[in-house]
Coordinates of C-alpha atoms in Angstrom, one line a residue:
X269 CA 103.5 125.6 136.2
X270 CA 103.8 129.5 135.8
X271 CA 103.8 130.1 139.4
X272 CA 106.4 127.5 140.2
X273 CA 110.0 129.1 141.0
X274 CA 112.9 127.7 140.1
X275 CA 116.4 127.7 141.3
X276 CA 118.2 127.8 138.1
X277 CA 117.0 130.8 135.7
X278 CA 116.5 129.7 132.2
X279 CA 117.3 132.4 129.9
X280 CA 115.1 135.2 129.3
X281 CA 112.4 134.8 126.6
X282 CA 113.6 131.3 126.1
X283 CA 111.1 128.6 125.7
X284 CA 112.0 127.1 129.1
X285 CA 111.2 131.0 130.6
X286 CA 108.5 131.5 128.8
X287 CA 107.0 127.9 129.8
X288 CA 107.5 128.6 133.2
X289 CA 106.2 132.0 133.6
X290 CA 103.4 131.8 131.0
X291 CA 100.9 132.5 134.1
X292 CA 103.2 135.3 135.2
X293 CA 103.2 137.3 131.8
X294 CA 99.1 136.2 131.0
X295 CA 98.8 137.7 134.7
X296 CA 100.1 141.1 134.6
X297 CA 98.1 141.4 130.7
X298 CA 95.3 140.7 132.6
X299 CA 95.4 143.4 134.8
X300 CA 96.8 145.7 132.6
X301 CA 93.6 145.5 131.0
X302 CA 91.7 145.6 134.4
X303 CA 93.8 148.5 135.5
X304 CA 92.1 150.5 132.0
X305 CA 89.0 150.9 133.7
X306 CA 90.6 153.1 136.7
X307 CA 91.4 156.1 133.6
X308 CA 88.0 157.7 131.7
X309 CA 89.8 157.6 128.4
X310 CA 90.9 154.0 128.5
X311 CA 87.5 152.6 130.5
X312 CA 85.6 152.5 127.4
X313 CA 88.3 150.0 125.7
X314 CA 88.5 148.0 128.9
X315 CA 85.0 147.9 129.5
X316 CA 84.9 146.0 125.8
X317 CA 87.3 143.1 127.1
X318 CA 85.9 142.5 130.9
X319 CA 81.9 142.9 130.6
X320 CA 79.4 141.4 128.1
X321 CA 78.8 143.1 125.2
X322 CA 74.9 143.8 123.2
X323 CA 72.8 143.8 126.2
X324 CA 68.8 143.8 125.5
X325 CA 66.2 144.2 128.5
X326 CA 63.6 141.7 127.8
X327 CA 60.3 142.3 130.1
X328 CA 58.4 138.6 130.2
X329 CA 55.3 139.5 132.5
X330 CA 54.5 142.6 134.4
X331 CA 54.5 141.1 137.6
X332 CA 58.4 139.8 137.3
X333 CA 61.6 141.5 137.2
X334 CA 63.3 142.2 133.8
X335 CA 65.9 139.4 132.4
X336 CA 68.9 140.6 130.4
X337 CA 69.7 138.8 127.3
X338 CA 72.5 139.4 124.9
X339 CA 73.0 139.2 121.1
X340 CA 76.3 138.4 119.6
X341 CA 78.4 140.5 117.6
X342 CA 82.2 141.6 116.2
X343 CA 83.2 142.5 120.4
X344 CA 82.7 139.9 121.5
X345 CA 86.4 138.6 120.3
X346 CA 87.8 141.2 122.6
X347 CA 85.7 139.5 125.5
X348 CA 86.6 135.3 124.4
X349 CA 90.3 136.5 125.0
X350 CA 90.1 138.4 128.2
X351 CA 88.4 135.1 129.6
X352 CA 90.9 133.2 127.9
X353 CA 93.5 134.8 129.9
X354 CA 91.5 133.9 132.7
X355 CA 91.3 130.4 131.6
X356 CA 95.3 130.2 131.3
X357 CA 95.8 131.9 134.9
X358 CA 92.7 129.5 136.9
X359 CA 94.5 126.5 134.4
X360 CA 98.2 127.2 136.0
X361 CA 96.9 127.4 139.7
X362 CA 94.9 123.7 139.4
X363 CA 98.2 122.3 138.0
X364 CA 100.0 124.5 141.0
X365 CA 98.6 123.6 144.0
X366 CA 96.1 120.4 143.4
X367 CA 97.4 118.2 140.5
X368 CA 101.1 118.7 140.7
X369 CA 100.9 117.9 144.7
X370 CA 98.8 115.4 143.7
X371 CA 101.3 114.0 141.6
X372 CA 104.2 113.5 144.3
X373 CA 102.0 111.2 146.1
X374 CA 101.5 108.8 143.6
X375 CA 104.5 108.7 141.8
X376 CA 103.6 108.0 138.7
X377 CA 104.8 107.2 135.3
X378 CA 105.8 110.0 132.4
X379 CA 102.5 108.6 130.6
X380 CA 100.3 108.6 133.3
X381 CA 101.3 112.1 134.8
X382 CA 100.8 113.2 131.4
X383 CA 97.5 111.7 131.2
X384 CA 96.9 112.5 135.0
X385 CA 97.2 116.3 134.4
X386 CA 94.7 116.4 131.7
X387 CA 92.0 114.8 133.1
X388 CA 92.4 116.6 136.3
X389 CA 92.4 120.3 134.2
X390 CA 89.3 118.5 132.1
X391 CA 87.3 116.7 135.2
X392 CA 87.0 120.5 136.8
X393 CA 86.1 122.1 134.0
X394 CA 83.4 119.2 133.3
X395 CA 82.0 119.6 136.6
X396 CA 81.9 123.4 136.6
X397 CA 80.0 123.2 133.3
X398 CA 77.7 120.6 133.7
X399 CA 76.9 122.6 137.0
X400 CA 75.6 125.6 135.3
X401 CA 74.4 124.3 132.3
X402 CA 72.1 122.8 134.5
X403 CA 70.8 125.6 136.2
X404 CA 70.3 127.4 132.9
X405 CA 68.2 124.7 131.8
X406 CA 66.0 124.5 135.4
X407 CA 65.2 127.8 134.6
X408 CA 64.0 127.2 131.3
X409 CA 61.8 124.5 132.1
X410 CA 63.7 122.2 129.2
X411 CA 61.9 118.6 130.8
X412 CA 58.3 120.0 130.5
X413 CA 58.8 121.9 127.1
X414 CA 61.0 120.5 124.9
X415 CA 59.7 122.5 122.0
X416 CA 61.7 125.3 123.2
X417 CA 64.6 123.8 121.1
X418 CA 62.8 125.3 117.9
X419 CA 60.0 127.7 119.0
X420 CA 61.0 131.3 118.3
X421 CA 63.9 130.8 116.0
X422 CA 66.0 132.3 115.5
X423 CA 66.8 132.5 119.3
X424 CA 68.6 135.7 119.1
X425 CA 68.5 136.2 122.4
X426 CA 70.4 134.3 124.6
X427 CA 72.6 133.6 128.1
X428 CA 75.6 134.8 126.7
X429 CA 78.1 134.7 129.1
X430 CA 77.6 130.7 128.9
X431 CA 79.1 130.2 125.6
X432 CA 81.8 132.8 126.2
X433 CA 83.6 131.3 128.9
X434 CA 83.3 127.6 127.0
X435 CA 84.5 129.4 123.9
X436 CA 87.3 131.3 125.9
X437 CA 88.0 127.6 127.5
X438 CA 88.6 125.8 124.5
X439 CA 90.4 128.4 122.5
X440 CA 92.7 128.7 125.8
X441 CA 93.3 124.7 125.3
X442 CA 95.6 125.7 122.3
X443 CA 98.4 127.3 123.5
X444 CA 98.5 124.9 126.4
X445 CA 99.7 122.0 124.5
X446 CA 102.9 123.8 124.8
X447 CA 103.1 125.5 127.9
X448 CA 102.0 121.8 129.7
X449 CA 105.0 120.8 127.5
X450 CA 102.2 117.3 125.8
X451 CA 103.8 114.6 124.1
X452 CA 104.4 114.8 120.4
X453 CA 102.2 111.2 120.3
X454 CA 99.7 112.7 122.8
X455 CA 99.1 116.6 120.3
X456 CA 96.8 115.2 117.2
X457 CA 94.4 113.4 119.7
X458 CA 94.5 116.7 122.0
X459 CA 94.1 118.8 119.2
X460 CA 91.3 116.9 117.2
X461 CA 88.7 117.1 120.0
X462 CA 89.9 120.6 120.8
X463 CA 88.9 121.7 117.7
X464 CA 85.7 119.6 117.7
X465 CA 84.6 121.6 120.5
X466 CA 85.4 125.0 118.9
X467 CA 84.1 124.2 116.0
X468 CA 80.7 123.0 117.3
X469 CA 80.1 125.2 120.1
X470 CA 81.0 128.5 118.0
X471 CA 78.6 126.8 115.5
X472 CA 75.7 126.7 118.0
X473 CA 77.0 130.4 119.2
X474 CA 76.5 132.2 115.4
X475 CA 73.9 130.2 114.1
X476 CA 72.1 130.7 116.7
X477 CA 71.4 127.5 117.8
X478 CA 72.4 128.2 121.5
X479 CA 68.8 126.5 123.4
X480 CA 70.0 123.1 121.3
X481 CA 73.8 123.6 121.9
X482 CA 73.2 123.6 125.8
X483 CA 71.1 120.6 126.1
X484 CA 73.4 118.5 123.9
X485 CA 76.6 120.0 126.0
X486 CA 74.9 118.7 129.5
X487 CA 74.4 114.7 128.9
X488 CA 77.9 115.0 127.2
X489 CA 79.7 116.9 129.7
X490 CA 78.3 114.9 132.7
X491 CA 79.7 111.5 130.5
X492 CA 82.8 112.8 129.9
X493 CA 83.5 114.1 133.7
X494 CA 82.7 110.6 134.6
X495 CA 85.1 109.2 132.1
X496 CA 87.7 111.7 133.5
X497 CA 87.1 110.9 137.2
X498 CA 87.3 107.6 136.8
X499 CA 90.5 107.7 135.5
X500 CA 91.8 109.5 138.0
X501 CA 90.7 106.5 140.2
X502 CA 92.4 104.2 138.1
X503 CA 95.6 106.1 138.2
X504 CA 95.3 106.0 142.6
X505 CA 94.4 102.4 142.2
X506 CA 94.7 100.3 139.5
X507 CA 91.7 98.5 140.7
X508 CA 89.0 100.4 140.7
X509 CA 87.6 100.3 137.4
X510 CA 84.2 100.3 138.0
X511 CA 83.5 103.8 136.9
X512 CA 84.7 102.8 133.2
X513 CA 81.3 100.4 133.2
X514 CA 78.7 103.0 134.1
X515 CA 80.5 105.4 131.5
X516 CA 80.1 102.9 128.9
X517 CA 76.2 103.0 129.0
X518 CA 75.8 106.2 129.8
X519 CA 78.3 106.9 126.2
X520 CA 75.5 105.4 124.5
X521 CA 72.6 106.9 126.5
X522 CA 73.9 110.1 125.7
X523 CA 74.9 109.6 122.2
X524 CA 71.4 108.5 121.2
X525 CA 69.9 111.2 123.1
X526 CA 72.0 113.9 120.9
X527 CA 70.9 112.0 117.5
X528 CA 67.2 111.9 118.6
X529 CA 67.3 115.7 119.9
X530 CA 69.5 116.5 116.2
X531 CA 66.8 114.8 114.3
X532 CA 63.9 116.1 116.3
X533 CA 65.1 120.1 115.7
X534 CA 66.2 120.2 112.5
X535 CA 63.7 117.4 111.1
X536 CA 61.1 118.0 112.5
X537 CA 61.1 121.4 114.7
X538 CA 62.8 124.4 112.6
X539 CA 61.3 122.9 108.9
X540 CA 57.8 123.4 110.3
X541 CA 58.1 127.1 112.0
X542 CA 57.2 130.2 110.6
X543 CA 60.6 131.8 110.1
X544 CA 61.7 130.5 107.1
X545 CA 64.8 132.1 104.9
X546 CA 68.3 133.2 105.6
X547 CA 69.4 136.6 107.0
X548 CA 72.0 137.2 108.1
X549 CA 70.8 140.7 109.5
X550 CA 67.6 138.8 111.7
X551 CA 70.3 136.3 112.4
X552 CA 68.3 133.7 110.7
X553 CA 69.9 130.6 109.2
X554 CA 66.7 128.3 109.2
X555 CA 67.4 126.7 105.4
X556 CA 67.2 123.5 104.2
X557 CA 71.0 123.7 103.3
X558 CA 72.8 124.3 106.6
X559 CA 70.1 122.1 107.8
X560 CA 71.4 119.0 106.0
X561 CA 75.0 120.4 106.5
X562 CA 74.8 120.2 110.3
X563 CA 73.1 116.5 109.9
X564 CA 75.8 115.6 107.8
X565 CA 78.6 117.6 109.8
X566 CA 77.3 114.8 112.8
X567 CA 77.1 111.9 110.2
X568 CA 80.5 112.6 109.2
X569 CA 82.1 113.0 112.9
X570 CA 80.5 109.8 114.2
X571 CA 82.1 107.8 111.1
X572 CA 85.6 109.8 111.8
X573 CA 85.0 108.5 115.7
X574 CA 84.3 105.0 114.4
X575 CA 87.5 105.0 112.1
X576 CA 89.6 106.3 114.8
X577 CA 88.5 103.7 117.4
X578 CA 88.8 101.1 114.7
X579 CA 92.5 102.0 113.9
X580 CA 93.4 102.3 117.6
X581 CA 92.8 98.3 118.0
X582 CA 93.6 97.3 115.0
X583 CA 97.3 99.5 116.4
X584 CA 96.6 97.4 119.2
X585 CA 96.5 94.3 117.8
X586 CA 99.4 94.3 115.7
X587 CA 101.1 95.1 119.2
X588 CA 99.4 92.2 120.8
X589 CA 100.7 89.6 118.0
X590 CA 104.1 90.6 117.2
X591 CA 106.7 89.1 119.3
X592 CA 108.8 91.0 121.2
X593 CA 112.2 89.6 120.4
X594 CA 112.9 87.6 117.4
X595 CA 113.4 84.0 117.8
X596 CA 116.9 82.8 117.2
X597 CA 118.0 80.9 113.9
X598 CA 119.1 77.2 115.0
X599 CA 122.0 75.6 114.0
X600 CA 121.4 72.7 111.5
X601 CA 122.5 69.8 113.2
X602 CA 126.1 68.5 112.3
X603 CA 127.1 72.3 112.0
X604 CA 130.4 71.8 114.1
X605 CA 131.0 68.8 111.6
X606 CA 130.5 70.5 108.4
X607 CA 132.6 73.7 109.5
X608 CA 135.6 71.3 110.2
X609 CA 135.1 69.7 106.8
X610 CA 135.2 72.4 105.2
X611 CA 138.0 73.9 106.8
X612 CA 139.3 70.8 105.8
X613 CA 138.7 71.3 102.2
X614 CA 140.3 74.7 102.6
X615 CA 143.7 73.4 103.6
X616 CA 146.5 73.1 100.5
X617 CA 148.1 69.8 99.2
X618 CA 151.4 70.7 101.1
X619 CA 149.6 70.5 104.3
X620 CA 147.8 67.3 103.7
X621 CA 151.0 65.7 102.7
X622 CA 152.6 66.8 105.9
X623 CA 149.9 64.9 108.0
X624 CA 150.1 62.0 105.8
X625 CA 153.7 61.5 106.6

């Protein structure tokens, strides 16, 4: 939408302006930023916002190369909103030139272009993530060690740049409920897994809990980019809903694989290792308190996911039984009759003598 052009201008710093040209301005901050790194006094403030912050050279075996891990820390806000730029730019050129032209062919409804759009922008994103979550976990040989979820915490070490482009992602998400100009009915849904996703990925991020995070964002992403793609289907042709029954078993695959991997670490893994404590300076967090917390912080969202999928039918029952136009009142029978007699009644003395006569 920011890079479409418009015959009439709205005016300038209007909503409509800024709506349209939100990938314009987010552009040029972008490389005003970039551009910092061409001068020696701004590099080192650029350089903060563009590359990946608290690097640390880890040596595994003599014969192979070193591996560069990162830590997290306070700079790394600069670097979530550089890539959160990014996200807002790559966001405005898949509406652009795929979804939008997309759109035209199938002519669809205000709902369903709605609904189109954002699992289009979600269905890349899904793909692009589950792709390279993968490959992190091929190299870390997840399916013949599993222990690897809780050995060595705290993990303090980690492939950062990972969790800063899903963080950057998410947080991006935001602001685009208004620039994609969302339905007022369609914002709290948006909005409540939006933050779900903040909320448990920068949980994973700080607590360091990053080796867990990754293998329980896999399984969900790949169910969710099915969910998304099949939609799209549906929206092309009504009839192919086939991909809606796979994705309803692998939902439950999935979600039983992230309780038994949730119980597994932090029932079984983290209370038994030798890193007991909180510090906050070793980045340690491995207490019985936040422990619980985390178990109950999943307790609590499935119930909240139950309540919400039970108030959506019992919303769509009510629909379902009322009637859509109100059944009219019948006339008693002998109406017409009654009305004249009472007219009748109505009429004075004077009159009734005149039709006597």
């Amino acid at each position: 939408m920011g890079f479409r052009k418009k015959n009439k201008s709205p005016p300038v710093l209007s909503h409509e302006f800024v709506i349209q040209n939100h990938a314009d301005m987010v552009s040029c901050l972008a490389m005003i930023i970039l551009l910092g790194l061409m001068f020696e006094v701004t590099a080192k403030f650029a350089i903060m916002f563009i590359t990946v912050q608290y690097n640390v050279t880890q040596v595994l075996d003599e014969k192979s190369d070193p591996v560069n891990l990162y830590q997290y820390g306070p700079k790394d806000v600069a670097t979530v909103f550089f890539y959160l730029l990014i996200a807002v730019i790559l966001h405005a050129l898949i509406q652009e030139y795929i979804l939008d032209k997309m759109n035209r062919r199938l002519h669809l409804s205000k709902t369903k272009h709605s609904k189109f759009n954002e699992s289009g922008q979600l269905a890349a994103f899904y793909l692009f993530s589950f792709i390279w979550g993968c490959s992190i976990l091929t190299a870390e040989d997840f399916a013949t060690n599993p222990t690897f979820l809780w050995e060595g915490y705290p993990h303090t070490h980690m492939v950062k740049f990972f969790y800063i482009c899903q963080i950057a992602y998410w947080l991006h998400a935001l602001p685009e409920l208004y620039f994609q100009k969302v339905r007022k009915e369609d914002i709290p849904r948006q909005l409540y897994y939006i933050c779900l996703y903040v909320v448990h990925i920068t949980g994973a991020y700080v607590l360091n809990l990053h080796r867990l995070g990754l293998v329980l964002l896999v399984p969900h992403y790949l169910v969710e980019l099915l969910f998304h793609a099949s939609r799209l289907f549906y929206f092309s042709d009504e009839n192919k809903q086939k991909g809606f029954t796979l994705w309803a078993l692998l939902f439950v695959i999935a979600r039983l694989l992230t309780l038994t991997l949730s119980v597994l670490t932090f029932g079984f893994g983290l209370p038994r290792t030798e890193n007991q404590g909180f510090s906050l300076a070793e980045g340690n967090f491995n207490v019985l308190t936040i422990r619980q917390a985390w178990m109950m912080w999943k307790f609590i969202n499935f119930q909240l996911k139950k309540w919400r999928e039970h108030s959506q039918n019992q919303a769509s029952k009510k629909k379902a039984v009322s009637p859509k136009s109100k059944p009219q009142k019948r006339e008693p029978r002998g109406g017409a009759a009654n009305g004249v007699l009472k007219s009748e009644d109505k009429t004075s003395p004077r009159a009734r003598k005149a039709k006597a006569s």
